Coordinates of C-alpha atoms and ligand atoms in Angstrom, one line a residue:
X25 CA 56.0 140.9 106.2
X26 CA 56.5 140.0 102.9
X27 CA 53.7 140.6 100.0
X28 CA 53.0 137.7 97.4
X29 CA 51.8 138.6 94.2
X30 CA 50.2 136.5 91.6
X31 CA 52.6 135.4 88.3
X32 CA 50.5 137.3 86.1
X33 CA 51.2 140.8 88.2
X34 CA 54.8 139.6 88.8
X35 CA 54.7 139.2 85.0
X36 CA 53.5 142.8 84.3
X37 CA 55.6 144.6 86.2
X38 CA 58.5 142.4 84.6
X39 CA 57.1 143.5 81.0
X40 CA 57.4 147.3 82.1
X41 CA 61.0 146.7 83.2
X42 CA 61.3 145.1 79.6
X43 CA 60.0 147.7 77.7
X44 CA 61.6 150.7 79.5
X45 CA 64.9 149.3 79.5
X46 CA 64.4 148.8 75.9
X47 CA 63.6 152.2 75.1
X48 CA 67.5 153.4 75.8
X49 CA 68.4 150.1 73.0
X50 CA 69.0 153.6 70.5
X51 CA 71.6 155.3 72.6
X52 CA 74.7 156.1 70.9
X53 CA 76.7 156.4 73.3
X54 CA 77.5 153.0 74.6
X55 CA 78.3 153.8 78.5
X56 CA 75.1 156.0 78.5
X57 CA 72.7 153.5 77.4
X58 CA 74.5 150.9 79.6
X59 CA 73.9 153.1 82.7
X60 CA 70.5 153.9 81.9
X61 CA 69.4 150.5 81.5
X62 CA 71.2 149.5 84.5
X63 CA 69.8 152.0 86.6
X64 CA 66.2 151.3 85.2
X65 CA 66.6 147.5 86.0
X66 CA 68.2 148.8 90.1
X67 CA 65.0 151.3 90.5
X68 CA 62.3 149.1 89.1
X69 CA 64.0 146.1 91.3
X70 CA 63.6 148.5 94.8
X71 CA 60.6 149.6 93.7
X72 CA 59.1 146.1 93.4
X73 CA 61.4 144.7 96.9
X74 CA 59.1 147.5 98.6
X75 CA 56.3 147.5 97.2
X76 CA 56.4 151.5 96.9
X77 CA 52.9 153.2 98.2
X78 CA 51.9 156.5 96.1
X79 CA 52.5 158.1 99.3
X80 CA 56.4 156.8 99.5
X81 CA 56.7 157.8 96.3
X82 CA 54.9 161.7 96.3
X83 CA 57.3 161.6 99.8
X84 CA 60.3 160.7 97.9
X85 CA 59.5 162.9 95.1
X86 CA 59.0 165.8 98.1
X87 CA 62.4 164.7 99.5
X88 CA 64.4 165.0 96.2
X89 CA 62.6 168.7 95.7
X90 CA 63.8 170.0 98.6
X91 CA 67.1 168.9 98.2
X92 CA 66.8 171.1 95.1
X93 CA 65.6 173.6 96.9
X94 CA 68.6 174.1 99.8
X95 CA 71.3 173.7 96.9
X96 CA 73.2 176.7 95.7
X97 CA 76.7 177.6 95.1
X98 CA 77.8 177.1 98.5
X99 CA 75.3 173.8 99.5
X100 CA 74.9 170.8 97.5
X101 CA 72.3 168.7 99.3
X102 CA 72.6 165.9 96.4
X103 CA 76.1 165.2 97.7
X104 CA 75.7 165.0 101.1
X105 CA 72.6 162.2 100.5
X106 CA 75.4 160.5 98.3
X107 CA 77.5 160.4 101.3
X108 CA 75.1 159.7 104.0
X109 CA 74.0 156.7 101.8
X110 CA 77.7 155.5 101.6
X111 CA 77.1 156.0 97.7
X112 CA 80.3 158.7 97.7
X113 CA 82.6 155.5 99.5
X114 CA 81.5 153.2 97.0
X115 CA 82.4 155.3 94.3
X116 CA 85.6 156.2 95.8
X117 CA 86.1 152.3 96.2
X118 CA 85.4 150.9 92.7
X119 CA 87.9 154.3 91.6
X120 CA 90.8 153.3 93.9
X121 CA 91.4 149.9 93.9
X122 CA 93.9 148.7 96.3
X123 CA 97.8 149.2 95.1
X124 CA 100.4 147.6 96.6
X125 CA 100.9 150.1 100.0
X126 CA 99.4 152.5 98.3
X127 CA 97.5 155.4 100.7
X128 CA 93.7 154.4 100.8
X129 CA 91.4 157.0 99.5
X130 CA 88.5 158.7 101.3
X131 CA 85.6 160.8 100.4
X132 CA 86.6 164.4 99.0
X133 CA 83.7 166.4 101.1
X134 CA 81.7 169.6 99.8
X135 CA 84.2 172.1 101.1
X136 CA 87.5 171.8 99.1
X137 CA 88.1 175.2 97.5
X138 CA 90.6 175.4 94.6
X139 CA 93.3 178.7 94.5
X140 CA 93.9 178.1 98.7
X141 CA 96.8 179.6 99.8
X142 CA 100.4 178.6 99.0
X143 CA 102.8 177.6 102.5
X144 CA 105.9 177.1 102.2
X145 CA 107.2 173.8 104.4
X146 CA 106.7 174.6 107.7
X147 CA 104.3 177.4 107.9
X148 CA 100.6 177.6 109.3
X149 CA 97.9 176.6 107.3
X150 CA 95.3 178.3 110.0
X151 CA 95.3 181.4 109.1
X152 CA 93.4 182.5 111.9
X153 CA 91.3 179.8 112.4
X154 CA 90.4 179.2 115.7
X155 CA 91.7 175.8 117.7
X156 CA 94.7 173.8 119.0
X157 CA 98.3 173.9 116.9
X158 CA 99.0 170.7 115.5
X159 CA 102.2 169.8 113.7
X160 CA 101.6 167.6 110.4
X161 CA 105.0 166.1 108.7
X162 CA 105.3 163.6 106.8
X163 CA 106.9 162.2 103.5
X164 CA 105.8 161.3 99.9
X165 CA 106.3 158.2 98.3
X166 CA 105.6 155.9 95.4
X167 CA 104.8 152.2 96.1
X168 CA 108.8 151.5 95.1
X169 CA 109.7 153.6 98.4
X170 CA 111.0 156.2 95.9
X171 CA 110.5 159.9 97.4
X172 CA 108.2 161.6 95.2
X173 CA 109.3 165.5 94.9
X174 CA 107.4 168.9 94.1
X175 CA 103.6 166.3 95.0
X176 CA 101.1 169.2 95.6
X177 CA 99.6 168.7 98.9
X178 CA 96.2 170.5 99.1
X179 CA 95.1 170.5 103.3
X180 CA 92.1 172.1 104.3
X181 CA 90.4 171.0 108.0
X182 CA 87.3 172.9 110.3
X183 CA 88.0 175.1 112.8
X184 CA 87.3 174.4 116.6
X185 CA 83.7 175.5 116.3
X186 CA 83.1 172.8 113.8
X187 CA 83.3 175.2 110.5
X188 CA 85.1 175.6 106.7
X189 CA 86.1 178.8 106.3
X190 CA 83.5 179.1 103.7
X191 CA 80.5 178.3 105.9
X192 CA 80.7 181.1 107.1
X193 CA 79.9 184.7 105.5
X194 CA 82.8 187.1 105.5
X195 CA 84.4 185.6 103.1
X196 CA 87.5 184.5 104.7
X197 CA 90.1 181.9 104.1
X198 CA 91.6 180.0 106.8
X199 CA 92.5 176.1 107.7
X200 CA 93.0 175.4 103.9
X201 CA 96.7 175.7 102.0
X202 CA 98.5 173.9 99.4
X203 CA 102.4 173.2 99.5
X204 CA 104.9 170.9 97.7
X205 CA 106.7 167.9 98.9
X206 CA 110.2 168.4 99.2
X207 CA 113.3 166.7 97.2
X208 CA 113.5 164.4 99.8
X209 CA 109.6 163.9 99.2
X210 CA 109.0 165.6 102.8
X211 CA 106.2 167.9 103.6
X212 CA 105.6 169.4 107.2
X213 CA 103.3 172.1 108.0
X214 CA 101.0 173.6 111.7
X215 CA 97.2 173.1 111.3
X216 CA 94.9 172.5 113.8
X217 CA 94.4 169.6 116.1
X218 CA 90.7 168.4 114.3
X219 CA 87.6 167.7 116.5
X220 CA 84.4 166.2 115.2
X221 CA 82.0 168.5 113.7
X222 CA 78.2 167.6 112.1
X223 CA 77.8 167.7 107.7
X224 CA 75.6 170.3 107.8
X225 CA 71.8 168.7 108.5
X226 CA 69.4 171.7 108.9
X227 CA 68.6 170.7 105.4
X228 CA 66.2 167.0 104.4
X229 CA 69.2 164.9 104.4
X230 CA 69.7 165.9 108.4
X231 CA 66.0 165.6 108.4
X232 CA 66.1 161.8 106.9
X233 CA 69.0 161.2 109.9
X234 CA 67.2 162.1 112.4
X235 CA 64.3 160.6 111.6
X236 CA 66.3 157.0 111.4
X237 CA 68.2 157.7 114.7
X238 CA 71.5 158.2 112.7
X239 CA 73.6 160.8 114.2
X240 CA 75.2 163.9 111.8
X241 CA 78.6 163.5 113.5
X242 CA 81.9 163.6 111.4
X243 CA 85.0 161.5 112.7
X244 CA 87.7 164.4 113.6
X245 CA 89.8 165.1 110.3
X246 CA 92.3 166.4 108.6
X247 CA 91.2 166.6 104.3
X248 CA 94.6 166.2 102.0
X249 CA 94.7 165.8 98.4
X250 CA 98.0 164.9 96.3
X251 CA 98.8 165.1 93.3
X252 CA 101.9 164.4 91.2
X253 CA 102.3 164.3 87.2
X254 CA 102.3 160.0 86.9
X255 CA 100.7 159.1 89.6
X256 CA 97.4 158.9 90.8
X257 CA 95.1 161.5 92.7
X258 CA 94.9 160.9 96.1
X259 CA 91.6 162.0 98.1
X260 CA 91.9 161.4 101.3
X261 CA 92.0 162.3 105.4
X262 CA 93.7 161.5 108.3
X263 CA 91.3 160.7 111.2
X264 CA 92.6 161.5 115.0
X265 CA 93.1 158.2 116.9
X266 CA 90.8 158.0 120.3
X267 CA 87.9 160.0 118.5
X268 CA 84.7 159.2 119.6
X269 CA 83.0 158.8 115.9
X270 CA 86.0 157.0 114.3
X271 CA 82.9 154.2 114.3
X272 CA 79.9 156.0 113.4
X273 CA 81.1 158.4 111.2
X274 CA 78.4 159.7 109.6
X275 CA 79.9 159.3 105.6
X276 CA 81.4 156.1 106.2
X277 CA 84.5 158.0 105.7
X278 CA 87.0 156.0 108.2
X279 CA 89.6 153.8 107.5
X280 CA 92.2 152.2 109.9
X281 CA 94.9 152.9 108.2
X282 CA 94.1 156.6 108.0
X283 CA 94.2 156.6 111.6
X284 CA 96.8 158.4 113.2
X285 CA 98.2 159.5 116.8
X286 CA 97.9 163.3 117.4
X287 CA 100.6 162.9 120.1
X288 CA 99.4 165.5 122.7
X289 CA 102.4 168.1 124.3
X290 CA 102.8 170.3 127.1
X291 CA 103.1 173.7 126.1
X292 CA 106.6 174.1 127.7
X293 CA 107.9 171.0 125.1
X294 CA 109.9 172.9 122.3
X295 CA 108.1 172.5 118.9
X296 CA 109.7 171.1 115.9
X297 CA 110.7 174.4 114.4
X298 CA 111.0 176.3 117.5
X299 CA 107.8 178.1 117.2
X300 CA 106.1 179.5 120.6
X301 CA 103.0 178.1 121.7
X302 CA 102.0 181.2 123.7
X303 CA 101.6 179.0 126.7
X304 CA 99.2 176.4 124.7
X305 CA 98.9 173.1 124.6
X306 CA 99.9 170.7 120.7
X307 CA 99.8 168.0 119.2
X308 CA 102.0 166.6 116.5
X309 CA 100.6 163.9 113.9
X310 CA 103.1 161.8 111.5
X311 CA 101.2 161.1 107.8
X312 CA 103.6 159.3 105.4
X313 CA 101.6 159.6 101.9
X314 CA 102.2 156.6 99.2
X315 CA 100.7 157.3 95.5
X316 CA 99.7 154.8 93.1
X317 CA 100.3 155.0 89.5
X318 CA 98.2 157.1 87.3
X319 CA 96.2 154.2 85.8
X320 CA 98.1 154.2 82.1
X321 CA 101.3 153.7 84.0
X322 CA 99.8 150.8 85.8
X323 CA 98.4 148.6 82.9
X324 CA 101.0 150.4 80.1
X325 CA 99.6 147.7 77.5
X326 CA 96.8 149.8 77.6
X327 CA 98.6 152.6 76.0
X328 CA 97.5 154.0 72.5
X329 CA 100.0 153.2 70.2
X330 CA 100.3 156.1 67.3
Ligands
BEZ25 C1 83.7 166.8 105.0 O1 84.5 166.0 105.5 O2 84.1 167.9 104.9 C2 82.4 166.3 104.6 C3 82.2 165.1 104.0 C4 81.0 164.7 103.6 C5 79.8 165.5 103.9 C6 80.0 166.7 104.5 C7 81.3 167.1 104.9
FE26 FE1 85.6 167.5 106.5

């Protein structure tokens, strides 16, 4: 159904737009008064696509305050709307523009945690954590197939049940590590095989899924971020090939290329490094990690000259 209104209304609204956006003309900072005004124009422009009802609005305004209301220290309700509204992947997208095979980024998640646990190569990022042993190796390049050396590889994945280690309230850490890439820009390390688990949605953001049929679900995944002085940060998981959510993943977080085969073994098949399986079933999952430039090492014209 679509609402007609008169030029003179249409011409009202249009001088509110006029006058609010020119109330941010004094900024002095330049990018602030560009995104103000911007996101004055966006809001007045869905406002007057819906024609908002008082009632949409006091619900919006209801919505927004709980949000405020469930977020602490360990729950941020504002990022997880940002990421069921794909706003988090469009952010990511406009910050990591494609380069040249360069890994494709993917949304960083509420539940990195910085200080997690050196490994070297080779050893268990679990720590406990309860699920299926799965071997991750994999190498570190630049997008000139040069190995890339001492990258800082930061892993962190749910357990079995579906958790972080810091949803829950003992305080423990487990199925989060960082290592280094090796000369040979080679990394390898046991996690856990990831299965799909919901963002958390006891909260008005599950409340606004359910009540749109949209399901909480996360596409099973592994969370690595890289870094390396030069080169760009890379945000990103690996997704398990066969999931059932690789296509309704609830953040919009999937990409094919960060699809990968967790090659399922007998637990009689030796491991890589020999390690006993106590009679369990693995998996083993191949990531080979390509960084792009640091942006001043892409467009170096763009460099400050002293
Ligand atoms: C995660 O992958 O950890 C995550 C991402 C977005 C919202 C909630 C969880
Ligand atoms: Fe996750």
């Amino acid at each position: 159904m679509t609402h007609t209104i008169s030029a003179e209304q249409s011409a009202r609204e249009q001088e509110l737009i006029e006058t609010v956006v020119a109330s941010f003309e004094g900024a002095t900072d330049d990018r602030l008064r560009v995104l103000m005004q911007a996101l004055v124009r966006h809001l007045h422009a869905f406002i007057r696509e819906v024609r908002l009802t008082e009632e949409e609005w006091n619900a919006a305004i209801a919505f927004l305050t709980q949000a405020g209301h469930i977020t602490d220290d360990r729950r941020q309700e504002f990022i997880l709307l940002s990421d069921v509204l794909g706003a988090s992947m469009q952010v990511v997208a406009v910050n990591n523009e494609a380069y040249g095979d360069a890994t494709e980024a993917t949304v960083f998640g509420p539940f990195f945690v910085n200080d997690a646990p050196l490994i070297a190569s080779g050893e268990d990022m679990a720590f406990g954590a309860t699920g299926e042993a799965a071997w991750v190796e994999g190498t570190v390049h630049d997008t000139d197939g040069n190995p890339i050396p001492g990258a800082r590889i930061e892993v962190w994945e749910a357990d079995e049940d579906g958790f972080y280690d810091v949803q829950y309230t003992d305080g423990r850490t487990a199925a989060r590590a960082h290592l280094f890439s090796e000369a040979d820009g080679g990394y390898r390390f046991w996690g856990l095989t990831p299965t799909p688990y919901p963002i958390p949605h006891d909260g008005p953001v599950g409340a606004m899924l359910e009540a749109v049929g949209r399901s909480p679900m996360r596409a099973s995944h592994l969370h690595f971020m890289v870094t390396a002085p030069g080169f760009r940060t890379l945000v990103t998981h690996i997704f398990v090939n066969g999931c059932d959510y690789l296509e309704r993943d609830s953040v919009f977080g999937v990409k094919e290329s960060l699809i990968k085969e967790f090659t399922r073994h007998a637990a009689a098949e030796p491991t890589p490094d020999g390690r006993d399986t106590a009679g369990a079933e693995w998996t083993s999952a191949r990531f080979d990690i390509v960084l792009a430039p640091a942006a001043d090492e892409q467009h170096p014209e763009s460099k400050e000259t002293p």
